[in-house]
Amino acid sequence: MKALNLSRRTALGLAGGLVLALRVPPRPARAQSMGGLQHARKVPAYLTIHPDGRISLKNPFAEGGQGIHTAIAQLVAEELDADLAAFTVETAPAGADYQVLFNGTRRVTGGSFSIRNSATHFRVLGATARAMLLQAAAQRLSVPVASLSTEPGFVIHPGGRIPYGALAEAAAALPIPADAEPKPAGTPLRLIGQPAPRLDTRAKSTGQARYGIDMRVEGMLQAAILHAPRAGADPGAVLNEAALRAMPGVHSVHRLPGAVAVLADSFWRARKAVESAQVAWTAVGGQSVVPEDFSSSSMLDLLRSQADAPGNPASDTQGDAPAILRVATRTITADYDAPYLAHAQLEPPSATVRFNADGTLDVWTPNQAPEQFRAIAAREANLAEDRIRIHTPLLGGFFGRHFTYGSIHPMKQAIRLARAASRPVKVIWTREEEFARDAYRPMGFARLRASLGADGRIEALHATIPGEGPVAKHFGTARLGNPPLDTSAVEGVAFKPYAIPNRRIEWVHVPHPINVGFWRSVGHSMNDFFLEAFLDEVAEVAGQDPLAFRRAHLAHSPRHQALLDAVVELAGGWRRGPFEAPDGTRRARGIAMASPFGTEVATIAEVSLREGEVVVHDLFIAIDPGSIVNPAIIRAQVESAAAIGLSAACFEEMGFEDGRPIPRNFDAYRILARAEMPKVHVRIVESGAPMGGIGEPGTPGVPPAVANAIAALTGRRIRSLPFAKERIGAA
């Protein structure tokens, strides 16, 4: 892939194709939940219809394997009345026109926001473009617009049909209509709701897809990075710098915040040199360095020590749970914990940077927020934002990894190095450096207390969650309300649908000395394990089946009852076990629910034991996102979310000793192997509720469902992840 300097005219698609309309009349914004429609009629910003009928679409959201390019194209193609196969989709550059979330003021690919907060935006966009094509055809034929119709790629008139590509130039001269609307509710849909094939399948399966790590520009140098052993330290001196400069292919050696870099004519030569660097690391200017005595075990002890401290309550508090628990006769208390996790995405972080002769800057880097990255690049390069172009390639893995998370990031390093060398620079972090400077999923801990009433249902639930989520870490407590609450730390224990008359979930702020970030399903990834496994414990004390126990606490919600019915039917009925499977293995099942990102999920896991280790045979997942766009993408997302949830539950753990990360590559950071992956059965339930997210909701129900199945099989209750820390033992 070779970088080209694109003029504004070329970038708008006016060379070799025609952009529909260039005049955008002002129009009051209409709120669309957290989305917004004020940019929905800016057709030229999004669509190019070429003379041969090909359609280029700029998508505000980054494609990282979740299928967003295909789903967005489906929404547009439905209302435009175009063939999905005609679309080519790329991530849009930074710019106000693409800020379609948060009432049209920001964009980010994450939080499972993309489709649920922009579906109407893209349907209006497609409907507006179709109206312009119809108007252009009406003027050409001198007939009323009402006499015309469309079929995929064509305007139909009594005498024949006109390809969209032949109308694009005329449509470009028309004002953008302000009244075109999507198909009304109840209208049969051609593409939305159908399992359309992914647009990027061929490119990915033939090696044509290009990621950030594949980027090359003329004259570039390649950089390898060595970070400080403990985060926060800076390089005081490179003691063998002269020897490094004399190594084959080496261009220069540089000291950066928290790191040393070597520039060379190939990445291999840069890496070999930087690995030989002898660096004196030091703290500079009183900055915070991860303490030398910091470890995973000491952090867990610290969290545990704060489990009875008074905290700030979540907004769903009701009744007086602590008072009820003080006098209750049947109470259950349990501590649960989960470790730090790495993102461990397939593609290591990278960035390619080029300062141009005209004073502009081009940046190619995987990212989930182009406007944010442009602002950061502007500060780092001391340039105005309009002088910077952020290019977002395909992402080789997502999971919340592609934000800057503080001062250490390949883009910032590449900007400094390119300026110093007066050459384009490409930075790649090795896997070891990625593990060393990840923004880890936080370690989690919860102390849960519950009491049972005379009716056998939970009368009071009190949970204390000490720690810090990525929201508090990176935005600060001053922006989290009064009293402050980090929802990313408590979600999954708080805001659950169960009917519990006295409920209090408290957050005690205990900062992490290391960098933490968003991880797939964020707080839900561990907190749903805590609560859903604890519910099974409470059900056992109540002498009730865990499925029936959940039903009793969801009697008020037909939506959740229907979801439980769906997962039980999918699993061929509910059998907790232990029971003997047809292959002679002794098995059991566990159940869990989750309510992440506007979507409801129910999960059943079926497990056995083999040589003291858990074997997960089947995962049955019923998911209710309200309404859907592409069921094939939903199934794929649920399967991949289940895989990462199972991998985390069984094996993954990011340990620290002496202030340093211990695993530095996959040899010490075990992930789920292909042979260990169970069959995932998916049932999609459309309840008609407001559309929820898809990318993350399949993750959090898996760990508790498996833990509950293990308890049913062995009688052992696992309260600490991952399962592989100890042998479960024979059944």
XYZ file of C-alpha atoms in Angstrom, residues 343-709:
367
model
C -5.873 -6.900 25.270
C -3.607 -9.276 23.344
C -5.070 -8.250 19.997
C -3.699 -9.950 16.899
C -2.050 -6.858 15.399
C 0.591 -5.150 17.583
C 0.295 -1.343 17.848
C 1.832 0.710 15.068
C 1.847 4.181 13.542
C 3.292 5.686 10.382
C 3.854 9.448 10.236
C 4.938 11.791 7.444
C 5.526 15.538 7.629
C 4.810 16.983 4.177
C 6.481 19.865 2.369
C 3.260 21.893 2.468
C 3.255 21.878 6.273
C 0.684 19.127 6.678
C 1.004 15.868 8.567
C -0.277 12.439 7.561
C -0.807 9.806 10.248
C -1.723 6.186 9.595
C -2.576 4.354 12.798
C -5.261 1.995 14.101
C -7.660 4.072 16.171
C -11.206 4.145 17.479
C -11.633 7.934 17.530
C -10.115 9.915 14.591
C -11.030 13.364 15.920
C -9.452 12.579 19.270
C -6.317 11.288 17.573
C -6.156 14.375 15.351
C -6.329 16.659 18.386
C -3.593 14.691 20.144
C -1.418 14.685 17.013
C -1.903 18.444 16.686
C -0.608 19.027 20.201
C 2.298 16.633 19.711
C 3.299 18.117 16.333
C 2.474 21.742 17.243
C 0.234 22.065 14.196
C -3.326 23.225 13.676
C -5.795 20.374 13.499
C -6.782 21.260 9.932
C -3.186 20.524 8.893
C -3.415 16.900 10.022
C -4.939 13.947 8.229
C -5.709 10.842 10.290
C -5.989 7.693 8.176
C -7.756 4.767 9.850
C -6.822 1.416 8.286
C -8.475 -1.892 9.059
C -7.849 -2.835 12.671
C -6.346 -6.221 13.455
C -8.293 -6.562 16.674
C -10.354 -4.139 18.722
C -11.489 -4.703 22.303
C -10.997 -1.075 23.397
C -7.237 -1.135 22.780
C -7.014 1.596 20.159
C -7.184 4.741 22.264
C -4.111 6.655 23.400
C -4.558 6.049 27.158
C -2.039 8.624 28.296
C 1.382 9.730 27.113
C 2.798 6.488 25.684
C 1.484 5.627 22.215
C 3.086 4.706 18.854
C 1.566 7.776 17.150
C 3.153 10.178 19.610
C 6.467 8.371 19.337
C 6.342 8.379 15.533
C 5.617 12.122 15.403
C 8.633 12.932 17.571
C 10.880 10.593 15.635
C 9.761 11.842 12.208
C 10.399 15.422 13.241
C 13.830 14.539 14.636
C 14.880 12.525 11.579
C 13.214 14.739 8.937
C 11.984 11.515 7.385
C 8.730 9.549 7.459
C 8.790 7.047 10.320
C 6.933 3.847 11.022
C 6.792 2.645 14.630
C 5.902 -0.940 15.504
C 5.742 -2.253 19.020
C 6.925 -5.819 19.385
C 4.621 -8.150 21.241
C 6.840 -7.796 24.305
C 6.517 -4.003 24.281
C 2.777 -4.244 23.741
C 2.380 -6.447 26.810
C 4.624 -4.048 28.738
C 2.614 -0.902 27.918
C -0.938 -2.116 27.426
C -3.821 -0.310 29.108
C -4.879 -3.413 30.993
C -8.340 -4.442 32.015
C -8.499 -3.491 35.694
C -8.194 -6.067 38.419
C -11.632 -6.473 39.962
C -12.925 -7.333 43.410
C -16.385 -7.420 44.976
C -17.757 -8.297 48.376
C -21.380 -9.378 48.012
C -23.902 -9.827 50.798
C -27.483 -11.009 50.474
C -30.334 -12.005 52.737
C -33.313 -14.211 51.973
C -36.878 -13.361 52.894
C -39.579 -15.739 54.050
C -40.687 -16.221 50.430
C -37.247 -17.595 49.475
C -36.400 -14.538 47.384
C -33.610 -12.038 47.931
C -34.754 -9.423 50.401
C -31.549 -7.375 50.438
C -28.384 -7.181 48.327
C -25.374 -5.112 49.338
C -22.209 -5.124 47.229
C -19.018 -3.159 47.723
C -16.687 -2.791 44.757
C -13.308 -1.228 45.575
C -11.128 -0.291 42.643
C -10.981 1.929 39.613
C -12.385 1.539 36.125
C -11.114 3.202 32.947
C -13.658 6.014 33.256
C -12.314 7.214 36.614
C -8.729 6.532 35.535
C -8.834 8.670 32.408
C -11.576 11.229 33.076
C -11.127 11.834 36.805
C -13.665 11.662 39.599
C -14.598 15.351 39.286
C -16.632 14.493 36.167
C -18.411 11.498 37.687
C -21.216 13.189 39.606
C -21.714 14.111 43.236
C -20.925 11.829 44.902
C -18.767 10.442 42.096
C -19.537 6.992 40.681
C -17.408 5.146 38.154
C -20.037 3.204 36.217
C -17.289 1.272 34.416
C -16.312 -0.156 37.810
C -19.789 -1.211 38.978
C -21.722 -2.098 35.809
C -22.759 -5.722 35.832
C -23.400 -5.726 39.570
C -25.387 -2.488 39.516
C -28.165 -1.820 37.007
C -29.377 -5.422 36.837
C -33.035 -6.249 36.083
C -33.694 -8.484 39.106
C -36.485 -7.399 41.431
C -34.727 -6.949 44.785
C -36.557 -4.580 47.141
C -33.457 -3.491 49.061
C -30.363 -2.999 46.932
C -27.177 -0.981 47.387
C -24.091 -1.223 45.165
C -21.186 0.902 46.387
C -17.974 1.987 44.721
C -14.867 2.682 46.786
C -12.227 4.489 44.758
C -8.908 2.649 44.975
C -6.592 3.839 42.151
C -4.482 1.419 40.136
C -0.757 2.322 39.975
C -0.635 0.973 36.417
C -2.474 2.080 33.283
C -5.914 0.546 32.770
C -8.305 0.794 29.852
C -11.480 -0.417 28.256
C -11.668 -4.133 27.512
C -14.401 -6.011 25.681
C -17.622 -5.434 27.695
C -15.637 -3.306 30.195
C -16.869 -3.750 33.783
C -19.412 -6.349 32.726
C -16.544 -8.681 31.793
C -15.864 -9.393 35.472
C -18.788 -7.949 37.416
C -21.395 -10.162 35.770
C -19.242 -13.105 36.834
C -19.263 -11.829 40.397
C -23.025 -11.314 40.652
C -24.293 -14.179 38.520
C -22.103 -16.743 40.280
C -23.153 -15.274 43.629
C -26.824 -15.612 42.658
C -26.282 -19.348 42.260
C -24.793 -19.437 45.750
C -27.834 -17.646 47.132
C -30.184 -19.957 45.227
C -28.412 -22.942 46.750
C -28.904 -21.577 50.274
C -32.556 -20.975 49.388
C -32.844 -24.584 48.217
C -33.939 -23.496 44.750
C -32.930 -24.346 41.212
C -30.879 -21.439 39.790
C -33.076 -21.082 36.702
C -36.257 -20.993 38.764
C -34.575 -18.594 41.188
C -33.839 -16.147 38.382
C -37.338 -16.496 36.962
C -38.795 -15.599 40.348
C -36.755 -12.389 40.428
C -37.724 -11.541 36.830
C -41.452 -12.218 37.120
C -42.095 -8.535 36.397
C -40.288 -8.639 33.015
C -41.847 -10.514 30.071
C -38.765 -9.638 28.018
C -36.413 -11.497 30.351
C -38.804 -14.393 30.796
C -38.948 -14.771 27.010
C -35.159 -14.674 26.841
C -34.870 -17.452 29.434
C -37.420 -19.475 27.480
C -35.352 -18.969 24.330
C -32.044 -20.108 25.822
C -33.643 -23.136 27.475
C -35.289 -24.136 24.205
C -32.009 -23.598 22.361
C -30.279 -25.916 24.843
C -32.895 -28.612 24.381
C -34.292 -28.055 27.851
C -32.833 -27.217 31.245
C -30.779 -29.881 33.005
C -28.539 -28.608 35.727
C -27.056 -31.992 36.463
C -24.820 -33.736 37.035
C -25.980 -36.017 34.248
C -24.408 -38.534 31.905
C -23.989 -37.380 28.310
C -24.352 -39.764 25.340
C -20.544 -40.023 25.109
C -20.393 -41.287 28.678
C -18.943 -38.111 30.209
C -20.403 -36.733 33.411
C -21.633 -33.206 32.765
C -23.506 -30.305 34.288
C -24.915 -26.995 33.164
C -24.803 -23.476 34.488
C -26.849 -20.424 33.599
C -26.185 -16.681 33.731
C -27.713 -13.460 32.474
C -26.244 -10.119 31.464
C -27.642 -6.725 30.476
C -24.788 -4.876 28.741
C -25.038 -1.971 26.299
C -28.802 -1.979 25.856
C -28.923 -5.690 25.024
C -30.149 -8.610 27.120
C -28.351 -11.962 27.082
C -28.930 -15.380 28.641
C -26.185 -18.024 28.564
C -26.090 -21.729 29.387
C -22.749 -23.580 29.559
C -22.334 -27.356 29.549
C -19.116 -28.675 31.058
C -17.277 -31.803 32.136
C -13.875 -32.487 33.680
C -10.869 -34.124 32.067
C -7.734 -34.769 34.119
C -8.667 -32.078 36.592
C -9.330 -29.397 33.976
C -12.641 -27.960 32.862
C -13.892 -28.949 29.417
C -16.602 -26.695 28.009
C -18.598 -28.645 25.427
C -21.362 -26.214 24.467
C -22.365 -22.613 25.001
C -26.005 -21.743 24.370
C -26.550 -17.995 24.062
C -29.848 -16.218 23.524
C -29.426 -12.537 22.744
C -32.100 -9.854 22.548
C -30.752 -6.641 20.987
C -34.247 -5.291 20.407
C -33.968 -5.177 16.613
C -31.273 -6.213 14.164
C -29.568 -5.332 10.891
C -27.551 -8.429 9.909
C -28.154 -11.685 11.805
C -25.026 -13.297 10.333
C -22.855 -10.543 11.797
C -24.672 -10.835 15.121
C -23.978 -14.571 15.266
C -20.315 -14.011 14.422
C -20.014 -11.310 17.062
C -21.659 -13.458 19.723
C -19.351 -16.355 18.888
C -16.222 -14.203 19.056
C -17.411 -12.489 22.240
C -18.027 -15.903 23.794
C -14.530 -17.008 22.799
C -12.834 -14.064 24.480
C -15.038 -14.453 27.554
C -14.178 -18.137 27.845
C -10.479 -17.494 27.267
C -10.445 -14.909 30.049
C -12.406 -17.132 32.406
C -10.238 -20.191 31.892
C -6.696 -18.968 31.350
C -5.875 -15.291 31.000
C -4.052 -13.385 33.735
C -1.722 -10.389 33.568
C 0.560 -10.620 36.583
C 2.959 -8.042 38.028
C 5.987 -8.379 40.298
C 8.451 -5.697 41.426
C 6.473 -3.097 39.515
C 6.937 -4.944 36.217
C 4.593 -6.990 34.027
C 5.409 -10.713 34.059
C 3.880 -12.104 30.842
C 5.539 -10.452 27.858
C 4.259 -12.711 25.094
C 1.835 -15.534 24.476
C 4.258 -18.123 25.804
C 3.478 -16.827 29.310
C 0.013 -15.406 28.643
C -2.151 -18.392 27.822
C -5.219 -17.877 25.677
C -7.899 -20.276 24.539
C -6.640 -22.663 21.855
C -8.736 -23.564 18.861
C -9.121 -27.157 20.060
C -10.483 -25.860 23.385
C -13.238 -23.785 21.809
C -16.715 -25.265 22.336
C -19.594 -25.129 19.927
C -21.546 -21.896 20.334
C -25.278 -22.048 19.661
C -26.918 -18.651 19.130
C -30.591 -17.660 19.212
C -31.487 -14.085 18.259
C -34.621 -12.723 19.895
C -36.149 -9.512 18.545
C -38.294 -8.068 21.305
C -38.905 -4.739 19.592
C -37.133 -2.872 22.411
C -34.822 0.002 21.432
C -31.840 -1.318 19.488
C -28.949 -2.447 21.686
C -25.293 -3.150 21.025
C -23.833 -6.342 19.590
C -20.026 -6.365 19.754
C -19.642 -6.853 23.515
C -22.806 -8.366 25.060
C -21.863 -11.978 24.279
C -18.817 -11.856 26.584
C -19.953 -11.342 30.201
C -22.411 -14.232 30.547
C -19.850 -16.895 29.689
C -17.569 -16.869 32.804
C -20.429 -17.131 35.335
C -22.303 -19.742 33.295
C -19.178 -21.915 33.223
C -18.453 -21.305 36.924
C -22.013 -22.226 37.826
C -21.767 -25.403 35.755
